[in-house]
Structure formats: structure tokens, C-alpha cells
Short mmCIF file of C-alpha atoms in Angstrom, two decimals:
data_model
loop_
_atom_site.label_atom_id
_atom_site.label_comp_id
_atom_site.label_asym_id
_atom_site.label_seq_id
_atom_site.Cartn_x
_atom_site.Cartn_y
_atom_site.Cartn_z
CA UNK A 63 0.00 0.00 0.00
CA UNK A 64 1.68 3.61 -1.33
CA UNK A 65 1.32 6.57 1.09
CA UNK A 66 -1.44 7.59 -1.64
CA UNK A 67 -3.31 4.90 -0.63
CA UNK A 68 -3.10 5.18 2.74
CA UNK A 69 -4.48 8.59 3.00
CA UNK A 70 -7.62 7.75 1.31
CA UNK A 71 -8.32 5.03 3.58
CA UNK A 72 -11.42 6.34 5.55
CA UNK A 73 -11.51 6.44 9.20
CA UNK A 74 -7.18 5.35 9.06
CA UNK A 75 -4.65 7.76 10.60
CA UNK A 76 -4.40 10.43 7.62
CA UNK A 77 -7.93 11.12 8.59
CA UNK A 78 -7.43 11.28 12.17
CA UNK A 79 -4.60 13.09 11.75
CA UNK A 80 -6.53 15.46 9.02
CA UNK A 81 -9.49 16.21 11.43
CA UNK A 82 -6.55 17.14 14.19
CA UNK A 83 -4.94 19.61 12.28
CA UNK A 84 -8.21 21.21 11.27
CA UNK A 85 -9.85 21.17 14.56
CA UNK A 86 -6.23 23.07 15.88
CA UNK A 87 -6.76 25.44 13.23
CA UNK A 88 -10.04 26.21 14.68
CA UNK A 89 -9.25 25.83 18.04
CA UNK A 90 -6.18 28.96 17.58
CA UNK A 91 -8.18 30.94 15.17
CA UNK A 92 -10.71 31.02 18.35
CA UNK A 93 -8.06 32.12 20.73
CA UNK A 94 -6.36 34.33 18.84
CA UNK A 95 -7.46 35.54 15.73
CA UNK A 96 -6.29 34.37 12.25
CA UNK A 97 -2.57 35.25 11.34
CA UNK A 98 -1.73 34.69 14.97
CA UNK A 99 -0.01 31.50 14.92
CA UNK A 100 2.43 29.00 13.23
CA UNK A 101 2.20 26.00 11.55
CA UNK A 102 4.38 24.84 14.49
CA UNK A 103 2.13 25.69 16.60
CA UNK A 104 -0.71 24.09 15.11
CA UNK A 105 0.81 20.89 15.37
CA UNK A 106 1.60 21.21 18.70
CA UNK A 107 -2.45 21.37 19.11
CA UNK A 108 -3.28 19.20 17.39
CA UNK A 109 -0.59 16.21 18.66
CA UNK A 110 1.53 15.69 15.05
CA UNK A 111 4.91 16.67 14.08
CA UNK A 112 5.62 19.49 12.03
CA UNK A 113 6.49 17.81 9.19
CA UNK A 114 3.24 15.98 8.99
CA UNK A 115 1.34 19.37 8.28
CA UNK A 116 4.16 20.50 6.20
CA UNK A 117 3.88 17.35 3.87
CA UNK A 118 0.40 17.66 3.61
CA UNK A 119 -0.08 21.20 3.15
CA UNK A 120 2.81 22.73 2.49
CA UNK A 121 1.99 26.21 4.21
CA UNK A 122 0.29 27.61 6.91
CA UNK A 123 -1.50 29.44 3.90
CA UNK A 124 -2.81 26.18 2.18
CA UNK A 125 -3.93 24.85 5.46
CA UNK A 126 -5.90 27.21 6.28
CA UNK A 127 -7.42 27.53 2.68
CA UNK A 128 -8.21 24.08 3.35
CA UNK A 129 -10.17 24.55 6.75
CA UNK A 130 -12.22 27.02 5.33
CA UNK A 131 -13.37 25.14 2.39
CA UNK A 132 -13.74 21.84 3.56
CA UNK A 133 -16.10 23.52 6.97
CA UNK A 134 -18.09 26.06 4.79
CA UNK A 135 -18.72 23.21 1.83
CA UNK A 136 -19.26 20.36 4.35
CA UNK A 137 -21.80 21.90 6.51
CA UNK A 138 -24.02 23.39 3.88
CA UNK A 139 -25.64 20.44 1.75
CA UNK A 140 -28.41 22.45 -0.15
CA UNK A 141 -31.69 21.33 0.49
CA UNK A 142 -33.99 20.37 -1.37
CA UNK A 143 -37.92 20.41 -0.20
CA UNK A 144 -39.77 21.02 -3.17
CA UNK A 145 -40.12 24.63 -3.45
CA UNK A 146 -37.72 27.69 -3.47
CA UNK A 147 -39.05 29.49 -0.13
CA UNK A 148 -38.85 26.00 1.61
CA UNK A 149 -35.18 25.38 0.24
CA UNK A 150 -34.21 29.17 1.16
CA UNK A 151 -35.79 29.17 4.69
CA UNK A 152 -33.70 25.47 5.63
CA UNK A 153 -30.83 26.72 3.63
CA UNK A 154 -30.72 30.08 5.60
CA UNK A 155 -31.45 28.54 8.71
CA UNK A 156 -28.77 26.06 8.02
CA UNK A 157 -26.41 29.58 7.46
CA UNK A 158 -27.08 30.81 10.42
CA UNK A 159 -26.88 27.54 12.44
CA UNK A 160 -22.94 27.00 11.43
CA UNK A 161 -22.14 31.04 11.79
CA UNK A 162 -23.65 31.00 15.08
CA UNK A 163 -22.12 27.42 16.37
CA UNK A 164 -19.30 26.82 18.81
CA UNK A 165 -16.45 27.25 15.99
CA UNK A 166 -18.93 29.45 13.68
CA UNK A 167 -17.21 32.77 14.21
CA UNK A 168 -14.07 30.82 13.63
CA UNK A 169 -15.23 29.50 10.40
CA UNK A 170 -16.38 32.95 8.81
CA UNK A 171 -13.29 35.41 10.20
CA UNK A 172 -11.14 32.80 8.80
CA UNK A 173 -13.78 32.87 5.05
CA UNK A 174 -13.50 36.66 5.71
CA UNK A 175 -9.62 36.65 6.17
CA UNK A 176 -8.79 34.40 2.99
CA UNK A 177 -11.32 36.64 1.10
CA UNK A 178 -9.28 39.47 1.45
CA UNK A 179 -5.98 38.29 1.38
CA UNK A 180 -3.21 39.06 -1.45
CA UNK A 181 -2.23 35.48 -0.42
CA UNK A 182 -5.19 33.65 -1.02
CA UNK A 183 -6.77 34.67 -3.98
CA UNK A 184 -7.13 31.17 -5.05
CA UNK A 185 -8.83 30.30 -1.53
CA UNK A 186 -11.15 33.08 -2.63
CA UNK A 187 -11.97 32.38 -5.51
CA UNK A 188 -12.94 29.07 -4.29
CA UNK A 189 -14.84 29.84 -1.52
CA UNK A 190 -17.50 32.03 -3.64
CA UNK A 191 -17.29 29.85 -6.37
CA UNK A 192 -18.30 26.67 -4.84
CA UNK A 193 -21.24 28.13 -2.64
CA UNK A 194 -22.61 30.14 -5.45
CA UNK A 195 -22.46 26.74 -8.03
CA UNK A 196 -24.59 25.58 -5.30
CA UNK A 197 -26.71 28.09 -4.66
CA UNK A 198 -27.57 28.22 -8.42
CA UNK A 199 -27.94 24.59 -8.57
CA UNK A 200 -30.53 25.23 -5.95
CA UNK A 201 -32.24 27.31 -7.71
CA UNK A 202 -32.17 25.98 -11.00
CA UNK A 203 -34.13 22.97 -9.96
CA UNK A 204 -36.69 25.47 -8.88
CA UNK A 205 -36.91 27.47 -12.44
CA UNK A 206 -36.97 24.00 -13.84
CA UNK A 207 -40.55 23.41 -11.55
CA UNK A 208 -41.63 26.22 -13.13
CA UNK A 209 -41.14 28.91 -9.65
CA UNK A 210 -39.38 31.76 -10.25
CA UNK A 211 -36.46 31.83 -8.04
CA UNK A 212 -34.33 34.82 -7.35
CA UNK A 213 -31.13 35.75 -8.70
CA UNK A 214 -27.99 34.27 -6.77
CA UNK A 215 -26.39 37.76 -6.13
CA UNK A 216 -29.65 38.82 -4.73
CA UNK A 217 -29.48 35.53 -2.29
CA UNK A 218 -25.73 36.40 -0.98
CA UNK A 219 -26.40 40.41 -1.04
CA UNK A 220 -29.75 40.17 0.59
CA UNK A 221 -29.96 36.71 2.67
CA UNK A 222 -26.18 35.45 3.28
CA UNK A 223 -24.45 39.08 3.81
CA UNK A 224 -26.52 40.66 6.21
CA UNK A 225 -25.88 37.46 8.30
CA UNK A 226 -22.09 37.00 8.10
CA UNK A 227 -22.21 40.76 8.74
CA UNK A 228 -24.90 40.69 12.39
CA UNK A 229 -22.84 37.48 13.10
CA UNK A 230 -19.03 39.86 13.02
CA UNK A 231 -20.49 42.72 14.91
CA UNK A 232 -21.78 40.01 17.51
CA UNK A 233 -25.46 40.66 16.74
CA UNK A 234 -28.08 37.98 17.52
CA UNK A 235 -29.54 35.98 14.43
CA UNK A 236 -32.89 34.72 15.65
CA UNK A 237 -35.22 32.36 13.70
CA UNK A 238 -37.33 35.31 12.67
CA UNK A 239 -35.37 37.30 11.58
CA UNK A 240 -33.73 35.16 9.39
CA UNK A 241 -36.67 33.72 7.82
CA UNK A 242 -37.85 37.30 7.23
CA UNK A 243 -34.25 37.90 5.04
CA UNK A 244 -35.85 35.06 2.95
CA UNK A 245 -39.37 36.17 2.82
CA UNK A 246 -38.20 39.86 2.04
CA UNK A 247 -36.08 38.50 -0.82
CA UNK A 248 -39.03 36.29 -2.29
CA UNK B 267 3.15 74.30 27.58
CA UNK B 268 2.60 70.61 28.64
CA UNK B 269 2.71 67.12 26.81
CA UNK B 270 -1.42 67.13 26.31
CA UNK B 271 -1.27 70.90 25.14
CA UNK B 272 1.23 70.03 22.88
CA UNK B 273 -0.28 66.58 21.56
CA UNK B 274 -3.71 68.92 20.30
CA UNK B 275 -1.95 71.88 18.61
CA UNK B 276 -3.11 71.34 15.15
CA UNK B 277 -0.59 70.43 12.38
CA UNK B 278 2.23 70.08 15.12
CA UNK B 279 4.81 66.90 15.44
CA UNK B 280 2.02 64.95 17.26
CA UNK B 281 -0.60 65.36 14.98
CA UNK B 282 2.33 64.61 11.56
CA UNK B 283 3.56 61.07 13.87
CA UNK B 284 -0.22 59.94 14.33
CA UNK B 285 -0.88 60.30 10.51
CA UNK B 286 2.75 58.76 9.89
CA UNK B 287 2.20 55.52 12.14
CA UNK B 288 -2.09 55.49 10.92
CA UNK B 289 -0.27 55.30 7.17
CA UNK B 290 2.15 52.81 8.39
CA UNK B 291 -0.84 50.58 10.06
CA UNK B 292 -2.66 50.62 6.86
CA UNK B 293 0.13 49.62 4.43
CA UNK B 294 1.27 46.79 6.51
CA UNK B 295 -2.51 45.81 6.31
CA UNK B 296 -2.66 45.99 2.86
CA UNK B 297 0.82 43.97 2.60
CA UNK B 298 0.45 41.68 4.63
CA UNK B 299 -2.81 41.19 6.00
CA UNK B 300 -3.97 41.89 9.99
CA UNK B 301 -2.09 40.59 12.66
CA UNK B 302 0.70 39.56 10.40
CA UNK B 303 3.36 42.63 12.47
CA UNK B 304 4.38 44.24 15.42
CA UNK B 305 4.51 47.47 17.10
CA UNK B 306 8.29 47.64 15.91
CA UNK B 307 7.29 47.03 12.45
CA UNK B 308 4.90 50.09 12.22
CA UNK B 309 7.20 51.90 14.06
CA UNK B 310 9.71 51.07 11.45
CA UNK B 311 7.85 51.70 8.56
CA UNK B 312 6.31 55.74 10.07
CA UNK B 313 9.74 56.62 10.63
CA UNK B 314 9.37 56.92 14.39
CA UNK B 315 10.68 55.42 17.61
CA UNK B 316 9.12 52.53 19.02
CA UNK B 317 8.35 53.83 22.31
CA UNK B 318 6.36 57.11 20.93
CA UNK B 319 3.64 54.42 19.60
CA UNK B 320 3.94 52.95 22.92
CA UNK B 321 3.35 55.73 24.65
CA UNK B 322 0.89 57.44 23.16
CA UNK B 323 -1.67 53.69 21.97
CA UNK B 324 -0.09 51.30 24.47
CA UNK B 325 -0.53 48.39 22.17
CA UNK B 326 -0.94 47.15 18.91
CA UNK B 327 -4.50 46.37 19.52
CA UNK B 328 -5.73 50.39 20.86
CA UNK B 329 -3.53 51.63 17.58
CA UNK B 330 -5.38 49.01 14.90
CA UNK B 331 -8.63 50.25 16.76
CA UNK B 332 -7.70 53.73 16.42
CA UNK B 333 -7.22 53.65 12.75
CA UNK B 334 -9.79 51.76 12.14
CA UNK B 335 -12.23 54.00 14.06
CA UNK B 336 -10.74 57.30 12.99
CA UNK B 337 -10.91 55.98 8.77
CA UNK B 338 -14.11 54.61 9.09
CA UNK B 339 -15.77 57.84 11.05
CA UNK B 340 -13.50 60.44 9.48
CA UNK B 341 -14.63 59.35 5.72
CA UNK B 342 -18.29 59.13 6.58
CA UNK B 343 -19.71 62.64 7.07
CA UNK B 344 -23.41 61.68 6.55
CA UNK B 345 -24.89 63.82 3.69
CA UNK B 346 -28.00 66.21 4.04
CA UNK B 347 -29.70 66.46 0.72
CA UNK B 348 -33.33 67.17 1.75
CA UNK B 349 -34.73 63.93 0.79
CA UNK B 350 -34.01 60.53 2.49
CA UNK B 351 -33.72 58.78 -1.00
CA UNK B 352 -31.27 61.03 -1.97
CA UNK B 353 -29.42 61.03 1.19
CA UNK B 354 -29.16 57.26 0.81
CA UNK B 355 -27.95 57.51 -2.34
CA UNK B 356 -25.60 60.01 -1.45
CA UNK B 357 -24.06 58.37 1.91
CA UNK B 358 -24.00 54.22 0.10
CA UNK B 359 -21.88 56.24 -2.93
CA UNK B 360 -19.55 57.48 -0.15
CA UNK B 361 -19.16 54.44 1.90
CA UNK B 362 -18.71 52.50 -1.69
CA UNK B 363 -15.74 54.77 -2.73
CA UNK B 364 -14.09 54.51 0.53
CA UNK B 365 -14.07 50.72 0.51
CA UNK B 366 -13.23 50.68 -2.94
CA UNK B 367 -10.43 53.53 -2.50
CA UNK B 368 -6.71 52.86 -2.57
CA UNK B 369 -6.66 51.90 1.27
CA UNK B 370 -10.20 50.69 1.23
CA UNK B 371 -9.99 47.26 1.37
CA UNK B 372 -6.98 47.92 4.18
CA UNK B 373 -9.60 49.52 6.49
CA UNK B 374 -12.66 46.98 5.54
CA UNK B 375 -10.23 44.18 6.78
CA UNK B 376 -9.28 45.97 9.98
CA UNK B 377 -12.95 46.74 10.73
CA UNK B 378 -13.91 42.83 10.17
CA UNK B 379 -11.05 42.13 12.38
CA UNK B 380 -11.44 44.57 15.17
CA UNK B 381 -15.44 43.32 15.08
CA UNK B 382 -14.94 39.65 15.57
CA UNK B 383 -11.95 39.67 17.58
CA UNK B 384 -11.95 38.48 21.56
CA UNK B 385 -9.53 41.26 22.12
CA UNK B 386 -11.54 44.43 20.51
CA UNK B 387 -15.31 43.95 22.01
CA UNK B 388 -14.84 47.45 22.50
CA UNK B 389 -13.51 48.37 19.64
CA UNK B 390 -16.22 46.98 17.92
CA UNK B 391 -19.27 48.13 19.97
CA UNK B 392 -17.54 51.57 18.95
CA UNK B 393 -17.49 51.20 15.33
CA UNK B 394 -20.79 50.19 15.21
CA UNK B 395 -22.97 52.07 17.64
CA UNK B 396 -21.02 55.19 15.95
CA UNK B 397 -21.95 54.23 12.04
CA UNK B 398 -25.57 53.82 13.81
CA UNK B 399 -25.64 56.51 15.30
CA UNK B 400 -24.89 59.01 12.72
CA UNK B 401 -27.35 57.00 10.28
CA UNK B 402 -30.26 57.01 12.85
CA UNK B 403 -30.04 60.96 12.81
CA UNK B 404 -29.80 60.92 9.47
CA UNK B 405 -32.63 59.32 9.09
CA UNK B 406 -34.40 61.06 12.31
CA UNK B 407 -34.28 64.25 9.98
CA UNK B 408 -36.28 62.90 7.23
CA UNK B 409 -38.91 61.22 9.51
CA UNK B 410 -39.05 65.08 11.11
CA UNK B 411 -39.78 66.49 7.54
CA UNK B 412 -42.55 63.69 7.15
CA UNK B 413 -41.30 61.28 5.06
CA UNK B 414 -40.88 57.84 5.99
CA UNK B 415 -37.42 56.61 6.28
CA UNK B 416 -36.43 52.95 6.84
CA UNK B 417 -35.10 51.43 10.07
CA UNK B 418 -31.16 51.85 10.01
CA UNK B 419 -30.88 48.10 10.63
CA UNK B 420 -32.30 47.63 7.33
CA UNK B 421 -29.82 49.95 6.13
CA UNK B 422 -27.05 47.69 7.86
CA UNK B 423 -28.19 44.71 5.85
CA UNK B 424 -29.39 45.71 2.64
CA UNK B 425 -27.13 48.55 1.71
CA UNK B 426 -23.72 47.99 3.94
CA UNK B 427 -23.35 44.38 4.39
CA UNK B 428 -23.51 43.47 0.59
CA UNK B 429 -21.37 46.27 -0.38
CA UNK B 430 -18.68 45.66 2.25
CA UNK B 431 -19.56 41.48 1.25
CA UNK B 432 -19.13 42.05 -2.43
CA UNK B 433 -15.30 43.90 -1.83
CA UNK B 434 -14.26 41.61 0.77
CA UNK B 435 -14.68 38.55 -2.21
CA UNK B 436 -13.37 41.03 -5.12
CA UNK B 437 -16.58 41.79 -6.38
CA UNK B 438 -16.83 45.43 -8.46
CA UNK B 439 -19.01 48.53 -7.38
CA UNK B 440 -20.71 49.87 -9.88
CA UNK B 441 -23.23 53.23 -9.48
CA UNK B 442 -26.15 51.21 -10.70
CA UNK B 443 -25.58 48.41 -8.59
CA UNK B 444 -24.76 50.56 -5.26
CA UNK B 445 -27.99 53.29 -6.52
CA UNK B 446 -30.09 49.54 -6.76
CA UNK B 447 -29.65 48.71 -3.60
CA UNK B 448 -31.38 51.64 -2.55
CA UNK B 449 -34.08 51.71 -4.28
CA UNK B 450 -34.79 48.07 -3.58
CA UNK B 451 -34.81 49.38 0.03
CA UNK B 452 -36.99 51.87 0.03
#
């Protein structure tokens, strides 16, 4: 068995070792904001040598990349209930749920961070890319019922931004209000 | 003449080393991202000694919330056009130039920082209670002439948090798109 192999082995040590790292990433960005540490220190966290994360990431820059895309693509499966309000409700909902969780702030200064960054363009890129391809995927199943569904800029300017925005000033999302972001936008 | 006498005379060595080391914050932003250098570093960079940023911010986190505070409230002078759609217009066109503008993205950054970080709470209630409260009496003035304004949270999310959204994922600004978000509003 090649190393290859062994790190797609589900549940073996290269994913133990994976959800480690990640959960350390999490755990510092909590602490002390993003920027604020070193890959050393990440693997002192999480329990693995240095040159673990350095052979699977290569820089503190991928590995964070990483973190952010596999938490923000992992925890939003879209839903799918039949019609566009009911997919845009759960999906918000959904939002909200992760932004607002025990690592949620985590999750979105470190989104915000690689968003910005001259380093990370690619991290970006990727972010916005993969949530709108399935936002519009969502939505395109509801044009092809025959709803009209909203534009996907209209769902991150009007449901998705005002959120990740409350959620950084430390304002309270509550189940009304964000089910009014969706029933404003339809 | 003593050291707080001479710290407010206007256009003196105190007020030229505060814009030095606020220039210095907001390169090293823009280079390198927040939290990525020290006090030394700005110091460095302004031209000055380390202990005058010492002694006059005390650490790196009062200085990054003074410059973030001072851009983000100096820029903003909320307009007074006589009509609350055209002092919408008016103040989103501002606040999209600013975060568009050479150092824009710089300050955006530092804002989202300051907001979500454990160490700035204060820092953050600041910049926000101030933006609110110089859009509430903005738009106090048109509910006084009769008209009926919107509530400034609604200003929060549907004009500021997609603009500030869109530029933190490299999205443009264009007049029609910034002018459509406030006319979807009101």
C-alpha cells in the first residue's frame, strides 16, 4: 500500500490526523485571531509533528485555505424540499446555524480573512465559487418546476451578507429574523 | 506648555507622527494582512521610535482600533440632501468609494477584524454604535420632515453588508448596482 493509498483510507490515521490539524486550526483561530499562529504551533495542538502538516499542506496558507473550504462546503448540503421558499428558509437557517455554532465565528473570520488576502486569492476564488455553483444549482431545480427563483447575487447580497455581517459585529440571528431575510427577498 | 497641550496643537509633530504611524498601520494591512506585524514594524515603517507608539496607543491592539475608528468615522460625514432617498444615495456612494479607494480594502479588513476579535469587544461596539448613530439621525431628519425613512438596521443589511460582502470577495461597485440597492430598500 503507497502513502497515496493510505491517506484515502477512511476512518485510518491520515484522517485522524486530518481532522486534528483542522480542529487546531479552529481551536487557535478562536483564541487568537487568524494570522496569529504558526504552523508549528498548530501541530503542537493538534498532537503531530511538524512535518506531517508540512507534507500535507505545504503552508500555513494552504492549510488554512483548506479549513475554510472543507467547513463552509461540508456543513451546507443544499436542500432540497420542493419549493424555493422552503429550500431558502432550511438553507438560511442552516447559514445561520454553522455562523452562530461553537467554531462558527471561527469558520467565517477565517472565510472573511482568505477573502481578502493578497495570499489567497485562489482560496477566494474558491470559496465564492463553490457556494454560489450551489446556490444556483438550488435554484435551478426550482426554475426547472416552473417557480421563479431569485437571482444568486440577490441571495448572498440580501440573505447570506446581512448574516455574516450581524454574526461579526456580535449581533443575535434569531429564527425570525432570518426567515424574514428570505421572505423579504421572495 | 505641557505634553497634552502640545499633543492637540493642530498640524504640530504629534498630529504629523499619528498620521505617519495610521499610514504605516494601513500599508502593513494591505501587505500583509492583519495581525501579520508588530509594534516595531509600524514603528519602522512611520519613521518613528518605538516607544512614541507605545506611549501614546499602548498596544498594537488600541492603535489598529484607532485607525480603524478614525478611517471609518472620518470618511463618513453623513450627507444632508433634503430627501431621504437622496441622502441614501448620497451616503452608500460614499461608503462605496471609501471601501473601494486605494486603502479601502486595508480599512474593511481591519474593521472585520477589530469586530470579531476576543480582544476588541470594544472596539467593535464603537465602530458600530457610531456608524448607527450618525445614520439614525440621518434618518431622524427625514422622519421630522414627514417622510418615511427605513429602520437603520435595514440599512445595515441591505445597503452595507452586501457592499462591504461584495469587496471583501473582489466583487466590483458599480453606481447602478450601489444606486439599486437603494431603491430596492426603500
Amino acid at each position: 500500500m503507497n502513502e497515496r493509498q493510505r491517506a484515502r483510507r477512511p476512518g485510518g490515521r491520515s484522517a485522524r490526523v486530518g481532522a486534528q490539524v483542522h480542529q487546531a486550526v479552529t481551536d487557535l483561530i478562536s483564541e487568537r485571531g487568524y494570522g496569529n499562529f504558526t504552523v508549528g504551533e498548530v501541530a503542537t495542538r493538534a498532537g503531530v509533528a511538524d512535518s506531517s502538516v508540512y507534507r500535507r499542506w505545504g503552508s500555513l496558507e494552504n492549510l488554512l485555505s483548506d479549513v475554510a473550504l472543507t467547513r463552509l462546503n461540508a456543513q451546507s448540503p443544499m436542500p432540497d424540499t420542493g419549493s424555493v421558499a422552503g429550500d431558502l428558509r432550511t438553507y438560511a437557517a442552516q447559514v445561520a446555524r454553522e455562523i452562530t455554532g461553537p467554531d462558527g465565528l471561527a469558520v467565517v473570520r477565517l472565510a472573511v480573512a482568505l477573502s481578502a488576502d493578497g495570499q489567497g486569492p485562489q482560496a477566494r476564488d474558491g470559496l465564492l465559487a463553490e457556494r454560489t455553483r450551489q446556490m444556483q444549482s438550488m435554484l435551478d431545480r426550482a426554475a426547472e418546476r416552473g417557480e421563479q427563483p431569485p437571482d444568486v447575487l440577490d441571495v448572498l447580497d440580501h440573505i447570506l451578507a446581512p448574516m455574516y455581517i450581524r454574526v461579526l459585529f456580535g449581533m443575535e440571528l434569531t429564527p425570525d429574523y432570518v426567515d424574514g431575510l428570505v421572505d423579504r427577498l421572495l
